[in-house]
XYZ file of C-alpha atoms in Angstrom:
216
model
C 121.583 -111.694 317.967
C 124.595 -113.254 316.292
C 127.052 -110.791 314.737
C 130.297 -111.191 312.848
C 132.806 -108.930 311.138
C 133.885 -110.504 307.822
C 136.388 -107.786 306.949
C 139.229 -110.293 307.214
C 138.171 -111.658 303.843
C 139.204 -108.477 301.989
C 142.259 -110.141 300.293
C 140.092 -113.029 299.161
C 137.459 -110.639 297.726
C 140.161 -108.598 295.897
C 141.677 -111.754 294.431
C 138.342 -113.241 293.426
C 137.146 -110.077 291.603
C 140.502 -109.635 289.922
C 140.472 -113.261 288.716
C 136.858 -113.191 287.509
C 137.133 -109.866 285.653
C 140.744 -109.931 284.456
C 141.143 -106.439 285.909
C 142.895 -105.426 289.109
C 140.411 -104.724 291.923
C 141.640 -103.376 295.208
C 140.309 -101.883 298.439
C 143.220 -99.864 299.709
C 141.478 -98.590 302.833
C 138.950 -99.926 305.319
C 136.773 -102.944 304.588
C 134.250 -104.256 307.022
C 131.181 -106.478 306.777
C 129.004 -106.584 309.861
C 126.319 -109.219 309.931
C 123.507 -108.320 312.287
C 119.886 -107.152 312.006
C 121.281 -104.812 309.361
C 124.093 -106.173 307.262
C 126.488 -103.291 306.830
C 129.342 -103.200 304.311
C 131.833 -100.347 304.417
C 134.790 -99.894 302.095
C 137.153 -97.014 301.429
C 139.656 -96.223 298.668
C 138.252 -98.683 296.128
C 139.737 -98.955 292.638
C 138.951 -101.029 289.568
C 141.403 -100.957 286.704
C 140.937 -100.187 283.046
C 141.791 -102.822 280.413
C 145.386 -102.678 279.234
C 144.562 -100.915 275.959
C 143.030 -98.011 277.917
C 146.232 -97.235 279.778
C 147.094 -97.240 283.455
C 144.291 -94.945 284.577
C 141.680 -96.614 286.792
C 138.276 -97.096 285.315
C 136.517 -96.548 288.657
C 137.690 -95.160 291.970
C 135.492 -94.682 295.031
C 136.531 -92.784 298.150
C 133.978 -94.350 300.468
C 131.011 -96.666 300.098
C 128.552 -97.912 302.691
C 125.621 -100.299 302.111
C 123.107 -101.371 304.716
C 120.707 -104.231 304.048
C 117.779 -105.343 306.167
C 119.126 -108.869 306.793
C 115.699 -110.369 307.384
C 114.562 -109.423 303.887
C 117.227 -111.618 302.272
C 114.840 -114.486 302.928
C 111.685 -112.713 301.807
C 110.659 -110.229 299.155
C 111.412 -107.476 298.484
C 115.000 -107.201 299.577
C 115.250 -103.876 301.418
C 118.437 -101.917 301.054
C 118.248 -99.362 303.844
C 121.124 -97.169 302.708
C 123.555 -96.725 299.831
C 126.012 -93.962 300.687
C 128.811 -93.322 298.204
C 131.234 -90.379 297.999
C 134.130 -89.164 295.908
C 133.653 -91.298 292.800
C 135.638 -91.083 289.555
C 134.398 -92.998 286.507
C 136.301 -92.989 283.233
C 134.503 -94.490 280.192
C 136.293 -94.878 276.889
C 136.310 -96.958 273.707
C 138.944 -98.400 271.379
C 139.177 -97.379 267.794
C 137.108 -100.454 266.898
C 134.347 -99.265 269.246
C 134.916 -101.811 272.070
C 134.112 -100.030 275.346
C 136.208 -100.323 278.537
C 133.176 -101.272 280.626
C 132.703 -104.604 278.823
C 134.854 -107.122 280.692
C 135.228 -109.593 277.864
C 134.614 -108.110 274.427
C 135.296 -111.422 272.736
C 132.017 -112.832 273.913
C 128.739 -111.819 272.197
C 126.465 -109.587 274.235
C 123.493 -111.644 275.427
C 120.100 -110.566 274.169
C 117.836 -109.389 276.939
C 114.626 -111.316 277.300
C 111.359 -109.885 278.593
C 110.398 -112.393 281.196
C 107.995 -110.167 283.116
C 108.559 -108.741 286.629
C 112.051 -109.157 288.161
C 112.570 -112.277 290.195
C 114.282 -110.392 292.981
C 112.658 -107.008 293.591
C 114.836 -104.613 295.530
C 113.601 -101.583 297.438
C 116.144 -98.801 298.084
C 115.090 -96.820 301.129
C 117.785 -94.174 300.746
C 120.543 -93.464 298.277
C 123.093 -90.659 298.822
C 125.835 -89.997 296.251
C 128.205 -87.085 296.715
C 130.889 -85.801 294.342
C 130.664 -88.156 291.402
C 132.702 -87.286 288.318
C 132.138 -89.235 285.075
C 133.940 -88.674 281.803
C 133.221 -90.478 278.574
C 135.301 -90.294 275.414
C 134.910 -92.299 272.232
C 136.270 -92.142 268.688
C 134.336 -89.616 266.659
C 133.211 -87.452 269.576
C 133.971 -83.769 269.100
C 134.541 -83.437 272.866
C 134.415 -85.735 275.870
C 131.238 -85.980 277.888
C 131.963 -84.575 281.325
C 129.398 -85.064 284.072
C 129.994 -83.780 287.586
C 127.328 -84.744 290.109
C 127.481 -82.682 293.267
C 124.684 -84.717 294.866
C 122.254 -87.475 293.979
C 119.683 -88.329 296.639
C 116.776 -90.768 296.628
C 114.479 -91.576 299.542
C 111.476 -93.871 299.958
C 108.977 -91.774 301.865
C 106.476 -93.026 304.405
C 103.705 -92.466 301.877
C 105.375 -95.070 299.555
C 106.642 -92.404 297.111
C 110.200 -92.371 295.820
C 111.652 -88.859 295.942
C 114.686 -87.925 293.838
C 116.938 -84.874 293.658
C 120.012 -84.245 291.494
C 122.423 -81.331 291.368
C 124.978 -81.682 288.599
C 126.889 -80.144 285.698
C 127.019 -81.646 282.213
C 129.844 -80.203 280.117
C 129.719 -77.131 282.374
C 125.977 -76.723 281.973
C 124.024 -76.786 285.269
C 121.422 -79.551 285.692
C 118.947 -79.820 288.529
C 116.215 -82.467 288.908
C 113.549 -82.780 291.526
C 111.176 -85.678 290.972
C 108.899 -88.098 292.741
C 107.094 -91.214 291.618
C 105.140 -94.057 293.113
C 103.877 -95.873 294.885
C 106.681 -98.357 294.910
C 104.515 -101.377 294.115
C 103.045 -99.439 291.171
C 106.575 -98.740 289.881
C 107.451 -102.394 290.268
C 104.360 -103.426 288.313
C 104.745 -100.621 285.772
C 101.084 -99.618 286.183
C 99.171 -96.728 287.690
C 102.288 -94.715 288.509
C 101.939 -91.182 289.836
C 104.810 -88.845 289.053
C 105.965 -85.252 289.316
C 109.188 -83.842 287.818
C 110.827 -80.411 287.739
C 114.066 -80.480 285.767
C 116.322 -77.777 284.391
C 119.210 -78.150 281.939
C 120.974 -74.827 281.538
C 118.206 -72.533 280.270
C 115.736 -75.299 279.362
C 113.151 -76.166 282.017
C 110.677 -79.041 282.133
C 107.798 -79.418 284.556
C 105.305 -82.257 284.407
C 103.104 -84.275 286.651
C 100.412 -86.892 286.085
C 99.704 -90.588 286.121
C 100.984 -93.366 283.837
C 98.406 -96.118 283.395
C 100.751 -98.706 281.885
């Protein structure tokens, strides 16, 4: 099988994203793209800048990210992403006094209105997602205190019985949050019909348990 490492294109990718977004984008560490039966992308020490009005702090930094895609599914549906593995993430969300958020790349353009055109054209199945040590802060004019979310772990897996299983361990403004959930099958989720689910969630002292079936 033909393979190729496209990591040599890192400077071109950095320049392209920086030009298209108007924000500095850099991969200060490793960057590799291996094309084979599984297309694997690995990058370390990633950073994406804030707009100038938000100061010099980075909007997003990622210690390490790895994505594996079943290459054959790029030519058929659904596209199967075998693994998303991300660790050591910092996300800083903020807004100007006029309410413009830092995650909008060009706030001079009107936000397009979403249209309901039915099922997605390109369905994507995530077989496994692992996120470790994600820290998100959000501050905006008028908030009494910043929102501070620290995710110790976020894990999702597509089981052999076609059920998506999810677990989250986090803290929201120093209040512990745990979520254990499952839903499926995957085709039912995609269609939005006949979905089986089970959830057990706890936010500080509040606990929610539910299971059942959603017809539509």
